[in-house]
Amino acid sequence: MSTIFKKIIDKEIPAKIVYEDDEFLAFEDIYPAAKIHVLVIPKKEIKNLDAATEEDLMLLGKLQLTVAKVARLLGVNESGYRVVTNINSDAGQTVYHIHYHILAGEKLGVMA
Ligand code: AMP
């Protein structure tokens, strides 16, 4: 089932896009949890890592490289950043379209 991120991909609702190519999109999180908080998503709709398959092997690799590319574009690769992906309810996943959070721009607290 499609999510709000599909509407962002299709430009049906606005987002502050920081990077886009044929396969991936990166945009600012609407409720930032750090000074810099960007979400990186594939345009292909995959629910989360648990739903990914062997067929997604290349896409997942490229997704990670795209995260690193976006971090360089944001200028946080040297100072540092955290990458998080939530899977299902105990992790607090709210949007069921796989996404990596990039958190940066300040010293980040210890993770739960
Ligand atoms: P998660 O809890 O890992 O599923 O993360 C979903 C993230 O999407 C949350 O951090 C939300 O703040 C963010 N989010 C939800 N709707 C939007 C939106 N329309 N534009 C940007 N970020 C959003």
Tab-separated table of C-alpha atoms and ligand atoms in Angstrom:
chain	number	residue	atom	x	y	z
A	1	MET	CA	0.000	0.000	0.000
A	2	SER	CA	1.312	3.435	-0.872
A	3	THR	CA	2.329	5.935	1.794
A	4	ILE	CA	2.732	9.671	2.077
A	5	PHE	CA	6.274	9.246	0.716
A	6	LYS	CA	4.814	8.102	-2.611
A	7	LYS	CA	2.977	11.414	-2.771
A	8	ILE	CA	6.291	13.205	-2.159
A	9	ILE	CA	7.956	11.159	-4.913
A	10	ASP	CA	5.095	12.039	-7.275
A	11	LYS	CA	5.253	15.725	-6.200
A	12	GLU	CA	1.640	15.596	-5.082
A	13	ILE	CA	2.624	17.105	-1.746
A	14	PRO	CA	5.529	19.468	-1.106
A	15	ALA	CA	8.820	18.541	0.507
A	16	LYS	CA	12.170	20.250	0.910
A	17	ILE	CA	14.085	18.075	-1.521
A	18	VAL	CA	17.850	18.076	-1.072
A	19	TYR	CA	18.737	15.393	-3.634
A	20	GLU	CA	16.978	13.480	-6.398
A	21	ASP	CA	17.961	11.062	-9.135
A	22	ASP	CA	16.114	8.372	-11.111
A	23	GLU	CA	16.007	5.921	-8.216
A	24	PHE	CA	16.297	7.927	-4.980
A	25	LEU	CA	14.993	11.002	-3.235
A	26	ALA	CA	16.245	12.842	-0.149
A	27	PHE	CA	14.202	15.459	1.678
A	28	GLU	CA	14.105	17.233	5.026
A	29	ASP	CA	12.141	15.520	7.799
A	30	ILE	CA	9.054	17.549	8.654
A	31	TYR	CA	9.658	17.041	12.415
A	32	PRO	CA	13.444	17.304	12.714
A	33	ALA	CA	14.983	15.318	15.572
A	34	ALA	CA	18.366	17.021	15.078
A	35	LYS	CA	19.630	20.285	13.567
A	36	ILE	CA	19.966	18.435	10.284
A	37	HIS	CA	17.460	15.647	9.672
A	38	VAL	CA	17.071	14.313	6.155
A	39	LEU	CA	15.298	11.182	4.915
A	40	VAL	CA	16.705	9.169	2.018
A	41	ILE	CA	14.286	6.858	0.208
A	42	PRO	CA	14.235	4.700	-2.885
A	43	LYS	CA	11.466	5.539	-5.339
A	44	LYS	CA	10.613	1.842	-5.377
A	45	GLU	CA	8.067	1.092	-2.694
A	46	ILE	CA	9.553	-1.360	-0.187
A	47	LYS	CA	7.958	-1.472	3.265
A	48	ASN	CA	11.178	-1.754	5.272
A	49	LEU	CA	14.370	-3.844	5.495
A	50	ASP	CA	12.355	-6.839	6.672
A	51	ALA	CA	10.368	-6.779	3.432
A	52	ALA	CA	13.412	-6.412	1.174
A	53	THR	CA	14.459	-9.412	-0.912
A	54	GLU	CA	17.435	-10.616	-2.945
A	55	GLU	CA	15.872	-8.730	-5.840
A	56	ASP	CA	16.580	-5.511	-3.918
A	57	LEU	CA	20.263	-6.257	-3.359
A	58	MET	CA	21.567	-3.658	-5.814
A	59	LEU	CA	18.990	-1.085	-4.753
A	60	LEU	CA	19.920	-1.452	-1.074
A	61	GLY	CA	23.606	-1.047	-1.873
A	62	LYS	CA	22.900	2.055	-3.918
A	63	LEU	CA	20.647	3.366	-1.161
A	64	GLN	CA	23.555	3.247	1.283
A	65	LEU	CA	25.877	4.956	-1.182
A	66	THR	CA	23.181	7.587	-1.767
A	67	VAL	CA	22.996	8.211	1.977
A	68	ALA	CA	26.752	8.853	1.980
A	69	LYS	CA	26.445	11.094	-1.092
A	70	VAL	CA	23.655	13.135	0.514
A	71	ALA	CA	25.709	13.484	3.710
A	72	ARG	CA	28.563	14.909	1.607
A	73	LEU	CA	26.118	17.286	-0.122
A	74	LEU	CA	24.919	18.421	3.300
A	75	GLY	CA	28.539	18.947	4.313
A	76	VAL	CA	28.314	16.707	7.372
A	77	ASN	CA	30.510	13.802	6.277
A	78	GLU	CA	33.596	15.123	8.102
A	79	SER	CA	31.858	16.326	11.270
A	80	GLY	CA	29.783	13.148	11.395
A	81	TYR	CA	26.250	11.905	11.180
A	82	ARG	CA	24.022	9.051	12.276
A	83	VAL	CA	22.011	6.807	9.966
A	84	VAL	CA	18.887	5.154	11.331
A	85	THR	CA	16.232	2.954	9.791
A	86	ASN	CA	13.234	1.869	11.833
A	87	ILE	CA	11.576	-1.475	11.237
A	88	ASN	CA	8.007	-2.078	12.417
A	89	SER	CA	6.250	-0.907	15.528
A	90	ASP	CA	8.678	-1.493	18.416
A	91	ALA	CA	11.236	0.615	16.551
A	92	GLY	CA	8.629	3.309	15.996
A	93	GLN	CA	8.297	3.001	12.236
A	94	THR	CA	5.439	5.274	11.226
A	95	VAL	CA	5.839	5.448	7.448
A	96	TYR	CA	5.967	2.030	5.811
A	97	HIS	CA	8.218	2.995	2.896
A	98	ILE	CA	11.844	2.139	3.598
A	99	HIS	CA	13.859	5.223	4.558
A	100	TYR	CA	17.165	6.049	6.169
A	101	HIS	CA	17.236	8.992	8.554
A	102	ILE	CA	20.386	11.142	8.379
A	103	LEU	CA	20.810	12.940	11.707
A	104	ALA	CA	23.557	15.525	11.963
A	105	GLY	CA	24.566	19.106	12.620
A	106	GLU	CA	25.208	18.720	16.349
A	107	LYS	CA	26.556	16.248	18.913
A	108	LEU	CA	24.018	13.442	18.995
A	109	GLY	CA	22.939	11.772	22.217
A	110	VAL	CA	23.549	8.146	23.103
A	111	MET	CA	21.136	5.863	21.286
A	112	ALA	CA	18.427	3.807	22.999
B	1	AMP	P1	9.818	6.540	10.923
B	1	AMP	O1	9.240	6.862	12.273
B	1	AMP	O2	11.173	5.940	10.973
B	1	AMP	O3	8.837	5.767	10.075
B	1	AMP	O4	10.050	7.945	10.228
B	1	AMP	C1	9.109	8.611	9.467
B	1	AMP	C2	9.560	10.042	9.425
B	1	AMP	O5	8.845	10.686	8.384
B	1	AMP	C3	9.285	10.823	10.710
B	1	AMP	O6	10.524	11.298	11.225
B	1	AMP	C4	8.371	11.955	10.249
B	1	AMP	O7	8.640	13.174	10.896
B	1	AMP	C5	8.658	12.018	8.764
B	1	AMP	N1	7.584	12.542	7.940
B	1	AMP	C6	6.277	12.165	7.961
B	1	AMP	N2	5.589	12.851	7.028
B	1	AMP	C7	6.477	13.669	6.406
B	1	AMP	C8	6.374	14.627	5.362
B	1	AMP	N3	5.213	14.893	4.755
B	1	AMP	N4	7.492	15.284	4.973
B	1	AMP	C9	8.666	15.028	5.584
B	1	AMP	N5	8.832	14.138	6.567
B	1	AMP	C10	7.749	13.473	6.993
